[in-house]
Amino acid sequence: MKRLVVIFFFLISISGLSQEKITDKPKLVIGIVVDQMRYDYLTRFWDQFGEDGFKKLVNEGFVFKNNHYNYIPTYTGPGHASIFTGTTPASHGIIGNNWYNKFEEKEVYCVNDDSVNPVGTKDSAGKMSPARMKSTTFGDQNRLHNQMRSKTIGVALKDRGAILPAGHTANAAYWFHGDDEAKWISSSFYMDELPDWVEDFNRSGKAKSYLKNWNSLKEISSYSESGKDDNTFERGFIGKDQATFPYDLKKLADKNGDYDIIKSTAFGNDLTVDFAKAAIKGEDLGKDEYTDILTLSFSSTDYVGHNFGVNSKEVEDTYLRLDRNLAEFISFLDENIGKDEYTLFLTADHGGINVPAYLSSRKIPAGYFNVIKAEQHLNEFLKNEFNTDGLVENISNNQIFLDYELIAAKDLKFEEIQKAVASHMLNQKNVDRVFTRAQMENGSFSKGIAGLTQNGFNQKRSGDVIFLLDPAYIIYPRKGSTHGSGFSYDTHTPLLFYGKGIKAGSTSQRTVIPDIAPTISTLLGISFPNATSGEPLNMAFE
């Protein structure tokens, strides 16, 4: 009898433990995306970081050291969508920041939506929504799970960095409209007017206060993890002859987009943190029994990287300042949500290539591909081969779109033209691989560049021939950095989990970006986003 009683109480205790683990959720989940952050920025700038920013997340959280994007192209729109939907462009449909829509016969922007109205401005910068994204996010699933009782808020300087992560059911997404306004705005997809707390923030003059002098945070001589400040590989700002510190933003603003210049400096991240803290307070996030979601994207790192290149003093300064931003934000979360009451992850939407002109100066094969000349040569070839002008309707994002109606009118064979285009492009200098629509639709590629290409290929939206360039060759001006390829400098990004339900540790096991959304969904005990292709990273859980 005594043994039965012991077993009975043991089973009750186990049941209670299981119930507690299932229902004990964080009050707030914060998904942080650092735009254009290579994994090696963590290690490269490590000695310069303080103890309470990146180091805190690494030392007290779980670090995935070998985290990659598993598709091409590695751009901002697809990256943000993939992180929060748990799948790739093949399923969520965001195949680029912009792409050629063959049904509308025009280029479209990933979050543009002419059916909605701007809120907080009269400018068309407010005509945005997630309508082009086909799948749900974990934020959507969380709200569906609790009958819309929780909140999801998206914040970023870039519209696409705020909108795509927040998803379709978000209470709000806010992005920064610089120009001559310096306001955080939204669209009628979410609301009819800005909440009072947003209006108060916009009236506060906080944004305008960052139109000031940008100098290095520390003595520039201590920035030993980047190249010379004065070099020939950076663009800089119009109105300043040299791309060197300091930058008088008030003086330069007039020729560089007025208040938009703030986005292209480290101060854009300060402004983002300011607004994120206001959002947490203004929306009472993390204050009840339903887990809220805040998606937070730091866009300035991308603007700075494009302008100055990954080896610049400006990039190093931006990351040292971002480290302080993170420390400030973590401290704010501890105080306002509770140290053990929130879960945070940090990743990036893509990496970035070192400036090819710089690599070339170091005798590393690198360079630039002239897509305008390539298109001219292709059109000449097709005219001679098929005695027809205009078979190519568009070339964008390394994809060639053919004119279906013209092909049918001329009674030409579509697959023959595909093969001819592919053969011609493969013979072009610095084109490394070429894939046709037929290969993408009929093949099954699980590894290598072909697998990455197929994961990024959306049957309805993508082009008919895809061409990929040699490593370190890009379609871009000769100064500054870019991204978009399937090479490690673009695919390898940090992935850090921290906070409630997360243990300290690390792994060098390969993981992929679509694993993030099912990991958070598992933590919350909710359904995975409806097109998820990733797997939960259970090793990060306590």
JSON list of N, CA, C and O in Angstrom, two decimals, residues 249-299:
[
{"chain": "A", "resi": 249, "resn": "LEU", "atom": "N", "xyz": [26.56, 65.50, -40.16]},
{"chain": "A", "resi": 249, "resn": "LEU", "atom": "CA", "xyz": [25.32, 65.08, -40.80]},
{"chain": "A", "resi": 249, "resn": "LEU", "atom": "C", "xyz": [24.38, 66.24, -41.10]},
{"chain": "A", "resi": 249, "resn": "LEU", "atom": "O", "xyz": [23.67, 66.24, -42.11]},
{"chain": "A", "resi": 250, "resn": "LYS", "atom": "N", "xyz": [24.37, 67.23, -40.23]},
{"chain": "A", "resi": 250, "resn": "LYS", "atom": "CA", "xyz": [23.51, 68.39, -40.46]},
{"chain": "A", "resi": 250, "resn": "LYS", "atom": "C", "xyz": [23.93, 69.11, -41.73]},
{"chain": "A", "resi": 250, "resn": "LYS", "atom": "O", "xyz": [23.10, 69.54, -42.53]},
{"chain": "A", "resi": 251, "resn": "LYS", "atom": "N", "xyz": [25.23, 69.20, -41.94]},
{"chain": "A", "resi": 251, "resn": "LYS", "atom": "CA", "xyz": [25.77, 69.87, -43.13]},
{"chain": "A", "resi": 251, "resn": "LYS", "atom": "C", "xyz": [25.54, 69.03, -44.38]},
{"chain": "A", "resi": 251, "resn": "LYS", "atom": "O", "xyz": [25.29, 69.56, -45.47]},
{"chain": "A", "resi": 252, "resn": "LEU", "atom": "N", "xyz": [25.62, 67.72, -44.25]},
{"chain": "A", "resi": 252, "resn": "LEU", "atom": "CA", "xyz": [25.53, 66.82, -45.40]},
{"chain": "A", "resi": 252, "resn": "LEU", "atom": "C", "xyz": [24.09, 66.44, -45.76]},
{"chain": "A", "resi": 252, "resn": "LEU", "atom": "O", "xyz": [23.83, 65.92, -46.84]},
{"chain": "A", "resi": 253, "resn": "ALA", "atom": "N", "xyz": [23.15, 66.69, -44.86]},
{"chain": "A", "resi": 253, "resn": "ALA", "atom": "CA", "xyz": [21.79, 66.18, -45.03]},
{"chain": "A", "resi": 253, "resn": "ALA", "atom": "C", "xyz": [21.13, 66.65, -46.31]},
{"chain": "A", "resi": 253, "resn": "ALA", "atom": "O", "xyz": [20.45, 65.87, -47.00]},
{"chain": "A", "resi": 254, "resn": "ASP", "atom": "N", "xyz": [21.31, 67.90, -46.67]},
{"chain": "A", "resi": 254, "resn": "ASP", "atom": "CA", "xyz": [20.61, 68.49, -47.80]},
{"chain": "A", "resi": 254, "resn": "ASP", "atom": "C", "xyz": [20.85, 67.73, -49.10]},
{"chain": "A", "resi": 254, "resn": "ASP", "atom": "O", "xyz": [19.95, 67.59, -49.93]},
{"chain": "A", "resi": 255, "resn": "LYS", "atom": "N", "xyz": [22.07, 67.21, -49.29]},
{"chain": "A", "resi": 255, "resn": "LYS", "atom": "CA", "xyz": [22.40, 66.50, -50.53]},
{"chain": "A", "resi": 255, "resn": "LYS", "atom": "C", "xyz": [22.31, 64.98, -50.39]},
{"chain": "A", "resi": 255, "resn": "LYS", "atom": "O", "xyz": [22.63, 64.24, -51.32]},
{"chain": "A", "resi": 256, "resn": "ASN", "atom": "N", "xyz": [21.89, 64.51, -49.21]},
{"chain": "A", "resi": 256, "resn": "ASN", "atom": "CA", "xyz": [21.87, 63.07, -48.95]},
{"chain": "A", "resi": 256, "resn": "ASN", "atom": "C", "xyz": [20.54, 62.61, -48.34]},
{"chain": "A", "resi": 256, "resn": "ASN", "atom": "O", "xyz": [20.50, 61.81, -47.41]},
{"chain": "A", "resi": 257, "resn": "GLY", "atom": "N", "xyz": [19.45, 63.14, -48.88]},
{"chain": "A", "resi": 257, "resn": "GLY", "atom": "CA", "xyz": [18.12, 62.67, -48.48]},
{"chain": "A", "resi": 257, "resn": "GLY", "atom": "C", "xyz": [17.58, 63.28, -47.22]},
{"chain": "A", "resi": 257, "resn": "GLY", "atom": "O", "xyz": [16.70, 62.70, -46.57]},
{"chain": "A", "resi": 258, "resn": "ASP", "atom": "N", "xyz": [18.09, 64.46, -46.81]},
{"chain": "A", "resi": 258, "resn": "ASP", "atom": "CA", "xyz": [17.64, 65.11, -45.58]},
{"chain": "A", "resi": 258, "resn": "ASP", "atom": "C", "xyz": [17.76, 64.14, -44.40]},
{"chain": "A", "resi": 258, "resn": "ASP", "atom": "O", "xyz": [18.81, 63.61, -44.18]},
{"chain": "A", "resi": 259, "resn": "TYR", "atom": "N", "xyz": [16.67, 63.88, -43.69]},
{"chain": "A", "resi": 259, "resn": "TYR", "atom": "CA", "xyz": [16.74, 63.04, -42.50]},
{"chain": "A", "resi": 259, "resn": "TYR", "atom": "C", "xyz": [17.01, 61.57, -42.83]},
{"chain": "A", "resi": 259, "resn": "TYR", "atom": "O", "xyz": [17.34, 60.78, -41.93]},
{"chain": "A", "resi": 260, "resn": "ASP", "atom": "N", "xyz": [16.91, 61.20, -44.10]},
{"chain": "A", "resi": 260, "resn": "ASP", "atom": "CA", "xyz": [17.24, 59.83, -44.48]},
{"chain": "A", "resi": 260, "resn": "ASP", "atom": "C", "xyz": [18.72, 59.51, -44.26]},
{"chain": "A", "resi": 260, "resn": "ASP", "atom": "O", "xyz": [19.08, 58.34, -44.17]},
{"chain": "A", "resi": 261, "resn": "ILE", "atom": "N", "xyz": [19.55, 60.53, -44.18]},
{"chain": "A", "resi": 261, "resn": "ILE", "atom": "CA", "xyz": [20.97, 60.29, -43.96]},
{"chain": "A", "resi": 261, "resn": "ILE", "atom": "C", "xyz": [21.21, 59.58, -42.63]},
{"chain": "A", "resi": 261, "resn": "ILE", "atom": "O", "xyz": [22.19, 58.84, -42.48]},
{"chain": "A", "resi": 262, "resn": "ILE", "atom": "N", "xyz": [20.32, 59.76, -41.67]},
{"chain": "A", "resi": 262, "resn": "ILE", "atom": "CA", "xyz": [20.46, 59.11, -40.36]},
{"chain": "A", "resi": 262, "resn": "ILE", "atom": "C", "xyz": [20.49, 57.60, -40.52]},
{"chain": "A", "resi": 262, "resn": "ILE", "atom": "O", "xyz": [21.22, 56.90, -39.81]},
{"chain": "A", "resi": 263, "resn": "LYS", "atom": "N", "xyz": [19.71, 57.08, -41.46]},
{"chain": "A", "resi": 263, "resn": "LYS", "atom": "CA", "xyz": [19.67, 55.62, -41.69]},
{"chain": "A", "resi": 263, "resn": "LYS", "atom": "C", "xyz": [21.06, 55.08, -42.05]},
{"chain": "A", "resi": 263, "resn": "LYS", "atom": "O", "xyz": [21.38, 53.93, -41.72]},
{"chain": "A", "resi": 264, "resn": "SER", "atom": "N", "xyz": [21.85, 55.87, -42.73]},
{"chain": "A", "resi": 264, "resn": "SER", "atom": "CA", "xyz": [23.14, 55.42, -43.24]},
{"chain": "A", "resi": 264, "resn": "SER", "atom": "C", "xyz": [24.29, 55.65, -42.27]},
{"chain": "A", "resi": 264, "resn": "SER", "atom": "O", "xyz": [25.45, 55.65, -42.67]},
{"chain": "A", "resi": 265, "resn": "THR", "atom": "N", "xyz": [23.95, 55.86, -41.01]},
{"chain": "A", "resi": 265, "resn": "THR", "atom": "CA", "xyz": [24.96, 56.05, -39.97]},
{"chain": "A", "resi": 265, "resn": "THR", "atom": "C", "xyz": [24.62, 55.16, -38.77]},
{"chain": "A", "resi": 265, "resn": "THR", "atom": "O", "xyz": [23.52, 54.60, -38.68]},
{"chain": "A", "resi": 266, "resn": "ALA", "atom": "N", "xyz": [25.55, 55.05, -37.86]},
{"chain": "A", "resi": 266, "resn": "ALA", "atom": "CA", "xyz": [25.32, 54.25, -36.66]},
{"chain": "A", "resi": 266, "resn": "ALA", "atom": "C", "xyz": [24.16, 54.79, -35.84]},
{"chain": "A", "resi": 266, "resn": "ALA", "atom": "O", "xyz": [23.53, 54.04, -35.07]},
{"chain": "A", "resi": 267, "resn": "PHE", "atom": "N", "xyz": [23.83, 56.06, -36.00]},
{"chain": "A", "resi": 267, "resn": "PHE", "atom": "CA", "xyz": [22.75, 56.66, -35.20]},
{"chain": "A", "resi": 267, "resn": "PHE", "atom": "C", "xyz": [21.38, 56.09, -35.54]},
{"chain": "A", "resi": 267, "resn": "PHE", "atom": "O", "xyz": [20.43, 56.18, -34.76]},
{"chain": "A", "resi": 268, "resn": "GLY", "atom": "N", "xyz": [21.25, 55.50, -36.73]},
{"chain": "A", "resi": 268, "resn": "GLY", "atom": "CA", "xyz": [19.99, 54.88, -37.08]},
{"chain": "A", "resi": 268, "resn": "GLY", "atom": "C", "xyz": [19.63, 53.75, -36.12]},
{"chain": "A", "resi": 268, "resn": "GLY", "atom": "O", "xyz": [18.45, 53.51, -35.83]},
{"chain": "A", "resi": 269, "resn": "ASN", "atom": "N", "xyz": [20.65, 53.05, -35.62]},
{"chain": "A", "resi": 269, "resn": "ASN", "atom": "CA", "xyz": [20.40, 51.98, -34.65]},
{"chain": "A", "resi": 269, "resn": "ASN", "atom": "C", "xyz": [20.00, 52.55, -33.29]},
{"chain": "A", "resi": 269, "resn": "ASN", "atom": "O", "xyz": [19.17, 51.96, -32.58]},
{"chain": "A", "resi": 270, "resn": "ASP", "atom": "N", "xyz": [20.58, 53.70, -32.91]},
{"chain": "A", "resi": 270, "resn": "ASP", "atom": "CA", "xyz": [20.16, 54.37, -31.68]},
{"chain": "A", "resi": 270, "resn": "ASP", "atom": "C", "xyz": [18.67, 54.72, -31.75]},
{"chain": "A", "resi": 270, "resn": "ASP", "atom": "O", "xyz": [17.91, 54.49, -30.80]},
{"chain": "A", "resi": 271, "resn": "LEU", "atom": "N", "xyz": [18.29, 55.28, -32.89]},
{"chain": "A", "resi": 271, "resn": "LEU", "atom": "CA", "xyz": [16.89, 55.67, -33.09]},
{"chain": "A", "resi": 271, "resn": "LEU", "atom": "C", "xyz": [15.96, 54.45, -33.04]},
{"chain": "A", "resi": 271, "resn": "LEU", "atom": "O", "xyz": [14.86, 54.52, -32.49]},
{"chain": "A", "resi": 272, "resn": "THR", "atom": "N", "xyz": [16.41, 53.34, -33.61]},
{"chain": "A", "resi": 272, "resn": "THR", "atom": "CA", "xyz": [15.61, 52.12, -33.61]},
{"chain": "A", "resi": 272, "resn": "THR", "atom": "C", "xyz": [15.38, 51.62, -32.18]},
{"chain": "A", "resi": 272, "resn": "THR", "atom": "O", "xyz": [14.26, 51.22, -31.83]},
{"chain": "A", "resi": 273, "resn": "VAL", "atom": "N", "xyz": [16.42, 51.63, -31.35]},
{"chain": "A", "resi": 273, "resn": "VAL", "atom": "CA", "xyz": [16.28, 51.22, -29.95]},
{"chain": "A", "resi": 273, "resn": "VAL", "atom": "C", "xyz": [15.34, 52.16, -29.20]},
{"chain": "A", "resi": 273, "resn": "VAL", "atom": "O", "xyz": [14.49, 51.73, -28.42]},
{"chain": "A", "resi": 274, "resn": "ASP", "atom": "N", "xyz": [15.50, 53.45, -29.44]},
{"chain": "A", "resi": 274, "resn": "ASP", "atom": "CA", "xyz": [14.62, 54.43, -28.80]},
{"chain": "A", "resi": 274, "resn": "ASP", "atom": "C", "xyz": [13.15, 54.11, -29.08]},
{"chain": "A", "resi": 274, "resn": "ASP", "atom": "O", "xyz": [12.31, 54.11, -28.19]},
{"chain": "A", "resi": 275, "resn": "PHE", "atom": "N", "xyz": [12.87, 53.83, -30.35]},
{"chain": "A", "resi": 275, "resn": "PHE", "atom": "CA", "xyz": [11.48, 53.58, -30.74]},
{"chain": "A", "resi": 275, "resn": "PHE", "atom": "C", "xyz": [10.99, 52.23, -30.24]},
{"chain": "A", "resi": 275, "resn": "PHE", "atom": "O", "xyz": [9.83, 52.08, -29.84]},
{"chain": "A", "resi": 276, "resn": "ALA", "atom": "N", "xyz": [11.87, 51.22, -30.23]},
{"chain": "A", "resi": 276, "resn": "ALA", "atom": "CA", "xyz": [11.49, 49.90, -29.74]},
{"chain": "A", "resi": 276, "resn": "ALA", "atom": "C", "xyz": [11.12, 49.96, -28.26]},
{"chain": "A", "resi": 276, "resn": "ALA", "atom": "O", "xyz": [10.13, 49.33, -27.83]},
{"chain": "A", "resi": 277, "resn": "LYS", "atom": "N", "xyz": [11.86, 50.71, -27.48]},
{"chain": "A", "resi": 277, "resn": "LYS", "atom": "CA", "xyz": [11.54, 50.85, -26.05]},
{"chain": "A", "resi": 277, "resn": "LYS", "atom": "C", "xyz": [10.20, 51.58, -25.89]},
{"chain": "A", "resi": 277, "resn": "LYS", "atom": "O", "xyz": [9.38, 51.20, -25.04]},
{"chain": "A", "resi": 278, "resn": "ALA", "atom": "N", "xyz": [9.98, 52.58, -26.72]},
{"chain": "A", "resi": 278, "resn": "ALA", "atom": "CA", "xyz": [8.69, 53.30, -26.67]},
{"chain": "A", "resi": 278, "resn": "ALA", "atom": "C", "xyz": [7.55, 52.37, -27.05]},
{"chain": "A", "resi": 278, "resn": "ALA", "atom": "O", "xyz": [6.45, 52.45, -26.49]},
{"chain": "A", "resi": 279, "resn": "ALA", "atom": "N", "xyz": [7.79, 51.46, -28.00]},
{"chain": "A", "resi": 279, "resn": "ALA", "atom": "CA", "xyz": [6.75, 50.52, -28.43]},
{"chain": "A", "resi": 279, "resn": "ALA", "atom": "C", "xyz": [6.40, 49.55, -27.31]},
{"chain": "A", "resi": 279, "resn": "ALA", "atom": "O", "xyz": [5.22, 49.24, -27.08]},
{"chain": "A", "resi": 280, "resn": "ILE", "atom": "N", "xyz": [7.42, 49.05, -26.61]},
{"chain": "A", "resi": 280, "resn": "ILE", "atom": "CA", "xyz": [7.17, 48.11, -25.52]},
{"chain": "A", "resi": 280, "resn": "ILE", "atom": "C", "xyz": [6.31, 48.77, -24.44]},
{"chain": "A", "resi": 280, "resn": "ILE", "atom": "O", "xyz": [5.34, 48.18, -23.93]},
{"chain": "A", "resi": 281, "resn": "LYS", "atom": "N", "xyz": [6.65, 50.00, -24.11]},
{"chain": "A", "resi": 281, "resn": "LYS", "atom": "CA", "xyz": [5.86, 50.72, -23.09]},
{"chain": "A", "resi": 281, "resn": "LYS", "atom": "C", "xyz": [4.50, 51.14, -23.63]},
{"chain": "A", "resi": 281, "resn": "LYS", "atom": "O", "xyz": [3.47, 50.98, -22.97]},
{"chain": "A", "resi": 282, "resn": "GLY", "atom": "N", "xyz": [4.48, 51.69, -24.84]},
{"chain": "A", "resi": 282, "resn": "GLY", "atom": "CA", "xyz": [3.24, 52.20, -25.40]},
{"chain": "A", "resi": 282, "resn": "GLY", "atom": "C", "xyz": [2.21, 51.12, -25.65]},
{"chain": "A", "resi": 282, "resn": "GLY", "atom": "O", "xyz": [1.00, 51.36, -25.55]},
{"chain": "A", "resi": 283, "resn": "GLU", "atom": "N", "xyz": [2.67, 49.91, -25.99]},
{"chain": "A", "resi": 283, "resn": "GLU", "atom": "CA", "xyz": [1.75, 48.81, -26.29]},
{"chain": "A", "resi": 283, "resn": "GLU", "atom": "C", "xyz": [1.58, 47.86, -25.10]},
{"chain": "A", "resi": 283, "resn": "GLU", "atom": "O", "xyz": [0.88, 46.85, -25.22]},
{"chain": "A", "resi": 284, "resn": "ASP", "atom": "N", "xyz": [2.24, 48.16, -23.98]},
{"chain": "A", "resi": 284, "resn": "ASP", "atom": "CA", "xyz": [2.18, 47.28, -22.79]},
{"chain": "A", "resi": 284, "resn": "ASP", "atom": "C", "xyz": [2.56, 45.85, -23.13]},
{"chain": "A", "resi": 284, "resn": "ASP", "atom": "O", "xyz": [1.92, 44.88, -22.69]},
{"chain": "A", "resi": 285, "resn": "LEU", "atom": "N", "xyz": [3.62, 45.70, -23.90]},
{"chain": "A", "resi": 285, "resn": "LEU", "atom": "CA", "xyz": [4.04, 44.35, -24.29]},
{"chain": "A", "resi": 285, "resn": "LEU", "atom": "C", "xyz": [4.59, 43.60, -23.08]},
{"chain": "A", "resi": 285, "resn": "LEU", "atom": "O", "xyz": [5.28, 44.16, -22.23]},
{"chain": "A", "resi": 286, "resn": "GLY", "atom": "N", "xyz": [4.26, 42.31, -23.02]},
{"chain": "A", "resi": 286, "resn": "GLY", "atom": "CA", "xyz": [4.77, 41.46, -21.95]},
{"chain": "A", "resi": 286, "resn": "GLY", "atom": "C", "xyz": [4.13, 41.71, -20.61]},
{"chain": "A", "resi": 286, "resn": "GLY", "atom": "O", "xyz": [4.73, 41.38, -19.57]},
{"chain": "A", "resi": 287, "resn": "LYS", "atom": "N", "xyz": [2.92, 42.24, -20.59]},
{"chain": "A", "resi": 287, "resn": "LYS", "atom": "CA", "xyz": [2.29, 42.62, -19.32]},
{"chain": "A", "resi": 287, "resn": "LYS", "atom": "C", "xyz": [1.12, 41.72, -18.91]},
{"chain": "A", "resi": 287, "resn": "LYS", "atom": "O", "xyz": [0.50, 41.97, -17.88]},
{"chain": "A", "resi": 288, "resn": "ASP", "atom": "N", "xyz": [0.80, 40.70, -19.70]},
{"chain": "A", "resi": 288, "resn": "ASP", "atom": "CA", "xyz": [-0.29, 39.80, -19.29]},
{"chain": "A", "resi": 288, "resn": "ASP", "atom": "C", "xyz": [0.13, 38.36, -19.55]},
{"chain": "A", "resi": 288, "resn": "ASP", "atom": "O", "xyz": [1.29, 38.07, -19.84]},
{"chain": "A", "resi": 289, "resn": "GLU", "atom": "N", "xyz": [-0.82, 37.43, -19.47]},
{"chain": "A", "resi": 289, "resn": "GLU", "atom": "CA", "xyz": [-0.49, 36.01, -19.56]},
{"chain": "A", "resi": 289, "resn": "GLU", "atom": "C", "xyz": [-0.29, 35.52, -20.99]},
{"chain": "A", "resi": 289, "resn": "GLU", "atom": "O", "xyz": [0.08, 34.37, -21.20]},
{"chain": "A", "resi": 290, "resn": "TYR", "atom": "N", "xyz": [-0.53, 36.38, -21.98]},
{"chain": "A", "resi": 290, "resn": "TYR", "atom": "CA", "xyz": [-0.39, 35.99, -23.37]},
{"chain": "A", "resi": 290, "resn": "TYR", "atom": "C", "xyz": [0.94, 36.51, -23.94]},
{"chain": "A", "resi": 290, "resn": "TYR", "atom": "O", "xyz": [1.22, 37.70, -23.88]},
{"chain": "A", "resi": 291, "resn": "THR", "atom": "N", "xyz": [1.72, 35.60, -24.48]},
{"chain": "A", "resi": 291, "resn": "THR", "atom": "CA", "xyz": [3.05, 35.97, -24.99]},
{"chain": "A", "resi": 291, "resn": "THR", "atom": "C", "xyz": [2.93, 36.93, -26.17]},
{"chain": "A", "resi": 291, "resn": "THR", "atom": "O", "xyz": [2.27, 36.64, -27.17]},
{"chain": "A", "resi": 292, "resn": "ASP", "atom": "N", "xyz": [3.57, 38.07, -26.05]},
{"chain": "A", "resi": 292, "resn": "ASP", "atom": "CA", "xyz": [3.62, 39.05, -27.14]},
{"chain": "A", "resi": 292, "resn": "ASP", "atom": "C", "xyz": [4.89, 38.85, -27.96]},
{"chain": "A", "resi": 292, "resn": "ASP", "atom": "O", "xyz": [5.87, 38.25, -27.49]},
{"chain": "A", "resi": 293, "resn": "ILE", "atom": "N", "xyz": [4.87, 39.39, -29.17]},
{"chain": "A", "resi": 293, "resn": "ILE", "atom": "CA", "xyz": [6.02, 39.29, -30.08]},
{"chain": "A", "resi": 293, "resn": "ILE", "atom": "C", "xyz": [6.44, 40.69, -30.51]},
{"chain": "A", "resi": 293, "resn": "ILE", "atom": "O", "xyz": [5.62, 41.49, -30.94]},
{"chain": "A", "resi": 294, "resn": "LEU", "atom": "N", "xyz": [7.74, 40.97, -30.39]},
{"chain": "A", "resi": 294, "resn": "LEU", "atom": "CA", "xyz": [8.32, 42.19, -30.96]},
{"chain": "A", "resi": 294, "resn": "LEU", "atom": "C", "xyz": [9.37, 41.78, -31.97]},
{"chain": "A", "resi": 294, "resn": "LEU", "atom": "O", "xyz": [10.33, 41.07, -31.63]},
{"chain": "A", "resi": 295, "resn": "THR", "atom": "N", "xyz": [9.19, 42.19, -33.21]},
{"chain": "A", "resi": 295, "resn": "THR", "atom": "CA", "xyz": [10.23, 41.95, -34.22]},
{"chain": "A", "resi": 295, "resn": "THR", "atom": "C", "xyz": [10.99, 43.25, -34.41]},
{"chain": "A", "resi": 295, "resn": "THR", "atom": "O", "xyz": [10.39, 44.31, -34.58]},
{"chain": "A", "resi": 296, "resn": "LEU", "atom": "N", "xyz": [12.30, 43.16, -34.36]},
{"chain": "A", "resi": 296, "resn": "LEU", "atom": "CA", "xyz": [13.15, 44.35, -34.32]},
{"chain": "A", "resi": 296, "resn": "LEU", "atom": "C", "xyz": [14.31, 44.16, -35.29]},
{"chain": "A", "resi": 296, "resn": "LEU", "atom": "O", "xyz": [15.13, 43.26, -35.13]},
{"chain": "A", "resi": 297, "resn": "SER", "atom": "N", "xyz": [14.37, 45.00, -36.31]},
{"chain": "A", "resi": 297, "resn": "SER", "atom": "CA", "xyz": [15.43, 44.89, -37.30]},
{"chain": "A", "resi": 297, "resn": "SER", "atom": "C", "xyz": [16.30, 46.14, -37.29]},
{"chain": "A", "resi": 297, "resn": "SER", "atom": "O", "xyz": [15.78, 47.26, -37.35]},
{"chain": "A", "resi": 298, "resn": "PHE", "atom": "N", "xyz": [17.60, 45.93, -37.17]},
{"chain": "A", "resi": 298, "resn": "PHE", "atom": "CA", "xyz": [18.56, 47.04, -37.22]},
{"chain": "A", "resi": 298, "resn": "PHE", "atom": "C", "xyz": [19.03, 47.21, -38.66]},
{"chain": "A", "resi": 298, "resn": "PHE", "atom": "O", "xyz": [19.85, 46.44, -39.16]},
{"chain": "A", "resi": 299, "resn": "SER", "atom": "N", "xyz": [18.52, 48.23, -39.32]},
{"chain": "A", "resi": 299, "resn": "SER", "atom": "CA", "xyz": [18.75, 48.43, -40.75]},
{"chain": "A", "resi": 299, "resn": "SER", "atom": "C", "xyz": [20.04, 49.18, -41.07]},
{"chain": "A", "resi": 299, "resn": "SER", "atom": "O", "xyz": [20.60, 49.03, -42.16]}
]
